[in-house]
Amino acid sequence: MSAKGITVKDVNSHEFVSSYAAHLKKQGKIQLPELVDLVKTGPFKELAPYNEDWFYVRCASLARRLYIRQGTGVGGFAKVYGDKKRRGTLPGHFCKASRGIVRQCLIQLENIGVVQKMAKGGGRCVTVQGRQDCDRIATEIYGSKQ
């Protein structure tokens, strides 16, 4: 396979998300929320994330998921990032992730021009510039593996 037609779907998701998160951090255009070091990612968590760059990682993961499936909204992403809530001796139940964090990530991605709101049907989609950035990073990852 030549390096000309490499997309996000052709590379490992973990490698892409970590590389794109580093790219977003290096750009410096994303503004972190004030309580980024204290906030939990969902009601099913006990503590805030240990990774200092977790907000960039979540933004990169959202951009990748939007690249693969256009039109997903805040509620859909809250369901995707949800997990089982442990309730002690009671059985665990599924709980959605924090919609505020997902919304803030999508707003920051909109501000830098990677994502835009869809005119019809709701949800968000990746812009042409965002698609080019994602494909460029995927090509770099694919080239380093060869």
Coordinates of N, CA, C and O in Angstrom, one line a residue:
M1 N 0.8 -1.2 0.0 CA 0.0 0.0 0.0 C 0.9 1.2 0.0 O 1.8 1.4 0.8
S2 N 0.7 2.1 -0.9 CA 1.5 3.4 -1.0 C 1.0 4.3 0.1 O -0.1 4.3 0.6
A3 N 1.9 5.3 0.4 CA 1.6 6.3 1.5 C 0.7 7.4 1.0 O 0.4 8.3 1.7
K4 N 0.3 7.3 -0.3 CA -0.5 8.4 -0.8 C -2.0 8.4 -0.3 O -2.5 9.4 0.0
G5 N -2.6 7.3 -0.2 CA -4.0 7.2 0.2 C -4.2 6.7 1.6 O -5.2 6.1 1.9
I6 N -3.3 7.1 2.5 CA -3.5 6.6 3.9 C -4.4 7.5 4.6 O -4.4 8.7 4.6
T7 N -5.4 6.9 5.4 CA -6.4 7.6 6.2 C -6.3 7.2 7.6 O -5.5 6.3 7.9
V8 N -7.1 7.7 8.4 CA -7.2 7.4 9.8 C -7.5 5.9 10.0 O -7.1 5.3 11.0
K9 N -8.3 5.4 9.1 CA -8.8 4.0 9.3 C -7.6 3.0 9.0 O -7.8 1.8 9.4
D10 N -6.5 3.4 8.5 CA -5.4 2.5 8.1 C -4.4 2.4 9.2 O -3.5 1.6 9.1
V11 N -4.5 3.2 10.3 CA -3.5 3.1 11.3 C -4.1 2.7 12.7 O -5.4 2.8 12.8
N12 N -3.3 2.3 13.6 CA -3.8 1.9 14.9 C -4.4 3.1 15.6 O -3.9 4.2 15.6
S13 N -5.6 2.9 16.2 CA -6.3 4.0 16.9 C -5.6 4.6 18.0 O -5.5 5.8 18.2
H14 N -4.9 3.7 18.8 CA -4.2 4.3 20.0 C -3.0 5.1 19.6 O -2.8 6.2 20.1
E15 N -2.3 4.7 18.6 CA -1.2 5.5 18.1 C -1.6 6.8 17.5 O -1.0 7.9 17.7
F16 N -2.8 6.8 16.7 CA -3.3 8.0 16.1 C -3.7 9.0 17.2 O -3.4 10.2 17.1
V17 N -4.5 8.5 18.2 CA -5.0 9.4 19.2 C -3.8 10.0 20.0 O -3.9 11.3 20.3
S18 N -2.8 9.3 20.4 CA -1.7 9.9 21.1 C -0.9 10.8 20.2 O -0.5 11.9 20.7
S19 N -0.7 10.6 19.0 CA 0.0 11.5 18.1 C -0.8 12.8 17.8 O -0.3 13.9 17.8
Y20 N -2.1 12.6 17.6 CA -3.0 13.8 17.4 C -3.1 14.6 18.6 O -3.1 15.9 18.6
A21 N -3.1 14.0 19.8 CA -3.2 14.8 21.1 C -1.9 15.6 21.3 O -1.9 16.7 21.7
A22 N -0.8 15.0 20.9 CA 0.5 15.7 21.0 C 0.5 16.9 20.0 O 1.0 18.0 20.3
H23 N -0.1 16.7 18.8 CA -0.2 17.7 17.8 C -1.0 18.9 18.3 O -0.7 20.0 18.2
L24 N -2.2 18.5 18.9 CA -3.1 19.6 19.5 C -2.4 20.3 20.6 O -2.6 21.6 20.7
K25 N -1.7 19.7 21.4 CA -1.0 20.3 22.5 C 0.1 21.2 22.0 O 0.3 22.4 22.5
K26 N 0.9 20.8 21.0 CA 1.9 21.6 20.4 C 1.4 22.8 19.7 O 2.1 23.8 19.7
Q27 N 0.2 22.7 19.1 CA -0.4 23.8 18.4 C -0.7 25.0 19.4 O -0.5 26.1 19.1
G28 N -1.2 24.6 20.6 CA -1.4 25.6 21.6 C -2.7 26.4 21.4 O -2.9 27.4 22.1
K29 N -3.6 26.0 20.5 CA -4.8 26.8 20.2 C -6.0 26.3 21.1 O -6.9 27.1 21.2
I30 N -5.9 25.2 21.7 CA -7.0 24.7 22.6 C -6.8 25.3 24.0 O -5.8 25.2 24.6
Q31 N -7.9 25.9 24.4 CA -7.9 26.4 25.8 C -8.5 25.4 26.7 O -9.6 24.9 26.5
L32 N -7.7 25.1 27.8 CA -8.2 24.1 28.8 C -9.2 24.8 29.7 O -9.1 25.9 30.1
P33 N -10.2 24.0 30.1 CA -11.2 24.5 31.1 C -10.5 24.8 32.4 O -9.4 24.3 32.7
E34 N -11.1 25.6 33.3 CA -10.5 26.1 34.5 C -10.2 24.9 35.5 O -9.2 24.8 36.1
L35 N -11.2 24.0 35.6 CA -11.1 22.9 36.5 C -10.7 21.6 35.9 O -11.1 20.5 36.3
V36 N -9.8 21.7 34.9 CA -9.4 20.5 34.2 C -8.6 19.5 35.0 O -8.7 18.3 34.8
D37 N -8.0 20.0 36.1 CA -7.2 19.1 36.9 C -8.1 18.5 38.1 O -7.6 17.6 38.8
L38 N -9.3 19.0 38.3 CA -10.1 18.5 39.4 C -11.3 17.7 38.9 O -11.9 16.9 39.7
V39 N -11.8 17.9 37.7 CA -13.1 17.4 37.2 C -12.9 15.9 36.9 O -11.9 15.4 36.4
K40 N -14.0 15.1 37.2 CA -14.1 13.7 36.8 C -14.7 13.6 35.4 O -15.4 14.5 35.0
T41 N -14.4 12.5 34.7 CA -14.9 12.4 33.4 C -16.3 11.8 33.4 O -16.9 11.6 32.3
G42 N -16.8 11.4 34.5 CA -18.1 10.8 34.6 C -18.5 10.5 36.0 O -17.6 10.4 36.9
P43 N -19.8 10.3 36.3 CA -20.2 10.0 37.6 C -19.8 8.6 38.1 O -19.9 8.3 39.3
F44 N -19.4 7.8 37.2 CA -18.9 6.4 37.5 C -17.5 6.4 37.9 O -17.0 5.3 38.3
K45 N -16.8 7.5 37.9 CA -15.4 7.6 38.3 C -15.3 8.1 39.7 O -16.1 8.9 40.2
E46 N -14.2 7.7 40.4 CA -13.9 8.2 41.7 C -13.0 9.3 41.8 O -13.1 10.2 42.6
L47 N -12.0 9.4 40.8 CA -11.0 10.4 40.8 C -10.9 11.0 39.4 O -11.4 10.5 38.4
A48 N -10.3 12.2 39.4 CA -9.9 12.8 38.1 C -8.9 12.0 37.4 O -8.1 11.2 38.0
P49 N -8.7 12.1 36.1 CA -7.7 11.4 35.3 C -6.3 11.7 35.8 O -6.0 12.9 36.2
Y50 N -5.4 10.7 35.8 CA -4.0 10.9 36.2 C -3.2 11.6 35.2 O -2.2 12.3 35.5
N51 N -3.5 11.4 33.9 CA -2.8 12.0 32.8 C -3.0 13.5 32.8 O -4.2 13.9 32.7
E52 N -2.0 14.3 32.8 CA -2.1 15.7 32.7 C -2.7 16.2 31.4 O -3.3 17.3 31.3
D53 N -2.5 15.5 30.3 CA -2.9 15.8 29.0 C -4.2 15.1 28.6 O -4.5 15.0 27.4
W54 N -5.0 14.7 29.6 CA -6.2 13.9 29.3 C -7.2 14.7 28.4 O -7.9 14.1 27.6
F55 N -7.3 16.0 28.5 CA -8.2 16.8 27.7 C -7.8 16.8 26.3 O -8.7 16.7 25.4
Y56 N -6.5 16.9 26.0 CA -6.1 16.8 24.6 C -6.3 15.4 24.0 O -6.7 15.2 22.9
V57 N -6.2 14.4 24.9 CA -6.4 13.0 24.4 C -7.9 12.8 24.1 O -8.3 12.2 23.1
R58 N -8.8 13.4 24.9 CA -10.2 13.3 24.7 C -10.6 14.0 23.4 O -11.4 13.5 22.6
C59 N -10.0 15.2 23.2 CA -10.3 15.9 22.0 C -9.8 15.1 20.7 O -10.6 15.1 19.7
A60 N -8.7 14.5 20.8 CA -8.2 13.7 19.7 C -9.0 12.5 19.5 O -9.3 12.2 18.3
S61 N -9.5 11.9 20.5 CA -10.4 10.7 20.4 C -11.7 11.1 19.8 O -12.2 10.4 18.9
L62 N -12.2 12.3 20.2 CA -13.5 12.8 19.6 C -13.3 13.1 18.1 O -14.2 12.7 17.3
A63 N -12.2 13.7 17.7 CA -11.9 14.0 16.3 C -11.8 12.7 15.5 O -12.4 12.6 14.4
R64 N -11.2 11.7 16.0 CA -11.1 10.4 15.3 C -12.5 9.8 15.2 O -12.8 9.3 14.1
R65 N -13.2 9.8 16.2 CA -14.6 9.2 16.1 C -15.5 9.9 15.1 O -16.3 9.3 14.4
L66 N -15.4 11.2 15.1 CA -16.1 12.0 14.1 C -15.6 11.8 12.7 O -16.4 11.8 11.8
Y67 N -14.4 11.5 12.6 CA -13.8 11.2 11.2 C -14.5 10.0 10.7 O -14.8 9.9 9.5
I68 N -14.6 9.0 11.6 CA -15.1 7.7 11.2 C -16.6 7.7 11.0 O -17.2 7.1 10.1
R69 N -17.3 8.4 11.9 CA -18.8 8.4 11.9 C -19.3 9.8 12.1 O -19.3 10.4 13.2
Q70 N -19.6 10.5 11.0 CA -20.1 11.8 11.0 C -21.5 11.9 11.6 O -22.2 10.9 11.6
G71 N -21.9 13.0 12.2 CA -23.2 13.3 12.6 C -23.5 12.9 14.1 O -24.6 12.9 14.5
T72 N -22.5 12.4 14.8 CA -22.7 12.1 16.2 C -22.7 13.3 17.0 O -21.9 14.3 16.8
G73 N -23.6 13.4 18.0 CA -23.7 14.5 18.9 C -23.2 14.3 20.3 O -22.6 13.3 20.6
V74 N -23.5 15.2 21.1 CA -23.0 15.2 22.5 C -23.5 14.0 23.2 O -22.8 13.3 23.9
G75 N -24.8 13.7 23.1 CA -25.4 12.6 23.8 C -24.9 11.3 23.3 O -24.7 10.3 24.1
G76 N -24.6 11.1 22.0 CA -24.0 9.9 21.5 C -22.7 9.7 22.1 O -22.3 8.5 22.4
F77 N -21.9 10.7 22.1 CA -20.5 10.6 22.7 C -20.5 10.3 24.2 O -19.7 9.6 24.7
A78 N -21.5 10.9 24.9 CA -21.6 10.6 26.3 C -21.9 9.1 26.5 O -21.4 8.5 27.5
K79 N -22.7 8.5 25.6 CA -23.0 7.1 25.7 C -21.7 6.3 25.4 O -21.4 5.2 26.0
V80 N -21.0 6.7 24.4 CA -19.8 6.0 23.9 C -18.7 5.9 25.0 O -18.1 4.9 25.3
Y81 N -18.5 7.1 25.7 CA -17.5 7.2 26.7 C -18.0 6.8 28.1 O -17.3 6.8 29.1
G82 N -19.3 6.3 28.2 CA -19.8 5.8 29.5 C -19.2 4.5 29.9 O -18.5 3.8 29.2
D83 N -19.6 4.1 31.1 CA -19.0 2.9 31.7 C -19.9 2.4 32.8 O -20.9 3.1 33.1
K84 N -19.6 1.3 33.4 CA -20.4 0.7 34.5 C -20.1 1.5 35.8 O -18.9 1.7 36.1
K85 N -21.2 1.9 36.5 CA -21.0 2.5 37.8 C -21.1 1.4 38.8 O -22.0 0.7 38.9
R86 N -20.1 1.4 39.7 CA -20.0 0.4 40.8 C -20.8 1.0 41.9 O -20.6 2.1 42.3
R87 N -21.7 0.2 42.5 CA -22.6 0.7 43.5 C -22.5 -0.1 44.8 O -23.5 -0.4 45.5
G88 N -21.3 -0.6 45.1 CA -21.0 -1.3 46.3 C -21.6 -2.7 46.2 O -21.2 -3.4 45.3
T89 N -22.4 -3.1 47.1 CA -23.0 -4.5 47.1 C -24.1 -4.7 46.1 O -24.5 -5.8 45.7
L90 N -24.6 -3.6 45.6 CA -25.7 -3.6 44.5 C -25.1 -3.9 43.2 O -23.9 -3.6 42.9
P91 N -25.9 -4.4 42.2 CA -25.3 -4.7 40.9 C -24.9 -3.4 40.2 O -25.6 -2.3 40.4
G92 N -23.9 -3.4 39.4 CA -23.5 -2.3 38.6 C -24.4 -1.9 37.5 O -25.1 -2.8 36.9
H93 N -24.5 -0.6 37.2 CA -25.4 -0.2 36.1 C -24.6 0.7 35.2 O -23.7 1.4 35.6
F94 N -25.0 0.8 33.9 CA -24.4 1.6 32.9 C -24.7 3.1 33.3 O -25.8 3.4 33.6
C95 N -23.7 3.9 33.1 CA -23.8 5.4 33.4 C -23.1 6.1 32.3 O -22.0 5.8 31.9
K96 N -23.8 7.2 31.8 CA -23.2 8.0 30.7 C -22.0 8.8 31.2 O -22.0 9.2 32.4
A97 N -21.1 9.2 30.4 CA -20.0 10.1 30.7 C -20.5 11.5 30.9 O -21.6 11.8 30.5
S98 N -19.6 12.4 31.3 CA -20.0 13.8 31.5 C -20.2 14.4 30.2 O -19.3 14.5 29.3
R99 N -21.4 15.0 29.9 CA -21.7 15.6 28.7 C -21.0 17.0 28.6 O -20.8 17.5 27.5
G100 N -20.7 17.6 29.7 CA -20.1 18.9 29.7 C -18.7 18.8 29.2 O -18.2 19.7 28.5
I101 N -18.0 17.8 29.5 CA -16.6 17.6 29.0 C -16.6 17.4 27.5 O -15.8 17.9 26.8
V102 N -17.5 16.5 27.1 CA -17.7 16.2 25.6 C -18.0 17.5 24.9 O -17.4 17.8 23.9
R103 N -18.9 18.3 25.4 CA -19.3 19.6 24.8 C -18.2 20.5 24.7 O -17.9 21.2 23.7
Q104 N -17.4 20.7 25.8 CA -16.2 21.6 25.8 C -15.2 21.1 24.8 O -14.6 22.0 24.1
C105 N -15.0 19.8 24.7 CA -14.0 19.3 23.7 C -14.5 19.7 22.3 O -13.7 20.1 21.5
L106 N -15.7 19.4 22.0 CA -16.2 19.7 20.7 C -16.2 21.2 20.4 O -15.9 21.6 19.2
I107 N -16.5 22.1 21.4 CA -16.4 23.5 21.2 C -15.0 23.9 20.9 O -14.7 24.8 20.0
Q108 N -14.0 23.4 21.6 CA -12.6 23.7 21.3 C -12.2 23.2 19.9 O -11.5 24.0 19.2
L109 N -12.7 22.1 19.5 CA -12.3 21.6 18.2 C -13.0 22.5 17.1 O -12.5 22.7 16.0
E110 N -14.2 23.0 17.4 CA -14.9 23.9 16.5 C -14.1 25.2 16.4 O -13.9 25.8 15.3
N111 N -13.5 25.7 17.5 CA -12.8 27.0 17.5 C -11.5 26.9 16.6 O -11.1 27.9 16.1
I112 N -10.9 25.7 16.6 CA -9.7 25.6 15.8 C -9.9 25.1 14.4 O -9.0 25.0 13.6
G113 N -11.2 24.9 14.0 CA -11.6 24.6 12.7 C -11.5 23.1 12.3 O -11.5 22.8 11.1
V114 N -11.5 22.2 13.2 CA -11.4 20.8 12.9 C -12.8 20.2 12.7 O -13.0 19.3 11.9
V115 N -13.8 20.7 13.5 CA -15.1 20.2 13.5 C -16.1 21.3 13.3 O -15.8 22.5 13.6
Q116 N -17.3 21.0 12.7 CA -18.3 22.0 12.5 C -19.7 21.3 12.8 O -19.8 20.1 12.7
K117 N -20.7 22.1 13.2 CA -22.0 21.6 13.4 C -22.6 21.3 12.0 O -22.4 22.0 11.0
M118 N -23.4 20.2 12.0 CA -24.1 19.8 10.8 C -25.3 20.7 10.6 O -26.0 20.9 11.5
A119 N -25.6 21.1 9.4 CA -26.7 22.0 9.1 C -28.0 21.2 9.2 O -29.1 21.7 9.6
K120 N -28.0 19.9 8.8 CA -29.2 19.1 8.8 C -29.1 17.9 9.7 O -28.1 17.2 9.6
G121 N -30.0 17.7 10.6 CA -30.0 16.5 11.4 C -29.3 16.6 12.7 O -29.3 15.6 13.5
G122 N -28.6 17.7 13.0 CA -27.9 17.8 14.2 C -26.6 17.0 14.2 O -26.2 16.4 13.3
G123 N -25.9 17.1 15.3 CA -24.6 16.4 15.4 C -23.4 17.3 14.8 O -23.6 18.4 14.5
R124 N -22.3 16.7 14.8 CA -21.1 17.4 14.3 C -20.4 16.6 13.2 O -20.7 15.4 13.1
C125 N -19.6 17.2 12.4 CA -18.9 16.6 11.3 C -17.5 17.2 11.2 O -17.3 18.3 11.7
V126 N -16.6 16.5 10.6 CA -15.2 17.0 10.5 C -15.1 17.9 9.2 O -15.7 17.5 8.2
T127 N -14.4 19.0 9.4 CA -14.3 19.9 8.2 C -13.2 19.4 7.3 O -12.5 18.4 7.6
V128 N -13.0 20.0 6.2 CA -12.0 19.6 5.2 C -10.6 19.8 5.8 O -9.8 19.0 5.7
Q129 N -10.4 20.9 6.5 CA -9.1 21.1 7.2 C -8.9 20.1 8.2 O -7.7 19.6 8.3
G130 N -9.9 19.7 9.0 CA -9.7 18.7 10.0 C -9.4 17.3 9.4 O -8.6 16.6 9.9
R131 N -10.0 17.0 8.3 CA -9.8 15.8 7.6 C -8.3 15.7 7.1 O -7.7 14.7 7.1
Q132 N -7.9 16.9 6.5 CA -6.5 16.9 6.0 C -5.5 16.7 7.2 O -4.5 16.0 7.0
D133 N -5.7 17.4 8.3 CA -4.8 17.2 9.5 C -4.8 15.8 9.9 O -3.7 15.2 10.2
C134 N -5.9 15.2 10.1 CA -6.0 13.8 10.5 C -5.3 12.8 9.5 O -4.5 11.9 9.9
D135 N -5.5 13.0 8.2 CA -4.9 12.2 7.2 C -3.3 12.4 7.2 O -2.6 11.5 7.0
R136 N -2.9 13.7 7.4 CA -1.5 13.9 7.5 C -0.8 13.2 8.6 O 0.3 12.6 8.5
I137 N -1.4 13.2 9.8 CA -0.9 12.6 10.9 C -0.9 11.0 10.7 O 0.0 10.3 11.1
A138 N -2.0 10.5 10.1 CA -2.1 9.1 9.9 C -1.0 8.7 8.9 O -0.4 7.6 9.0
T139 N -0.7 9.5 7.9 CA 0.4 9.2 6.9 C 1.8 9.2 7.6 O 2.6 8.3 7.3
E140 N 2.0 10.1 8.6 CA 3.2 10.1 9.3 C 3.4 8.8 10.1 O 4.5 8.3 10.2
I141 N 2.3 8.4 10.8 CA 2.4 7.2 11.6 C 2.6 6.0 10.7 O 3.5 5.1 11.0
Y142 N 1.9 5.9 9.5 CA 2.1 4.8 8.6 C 3.5 4.8 8.1 O 4.1 3.7 7.9
G143 N 4.1 6.0 7.8 CA 5.4 6.0 7.2 C 6.5 5.6 8.2 O 7.5 5.1 7.9
S144 N 6.3 5.9 9.5 CA 7.2 5.5 10.5 C 7.2 4.0 10.8 O 8.2 3.5 11.3
K145 N 6.1 3.4 10.5 CA 6.0 1.9 10.7 C 6.7 1.1 9.6 O 7.1 0.0 9.7
Q146 N 6.9 1.8 8.4 CA 7.5 1.1 7.2 C 9.0 1.0 7.3 O 9.7 1.5 7.9

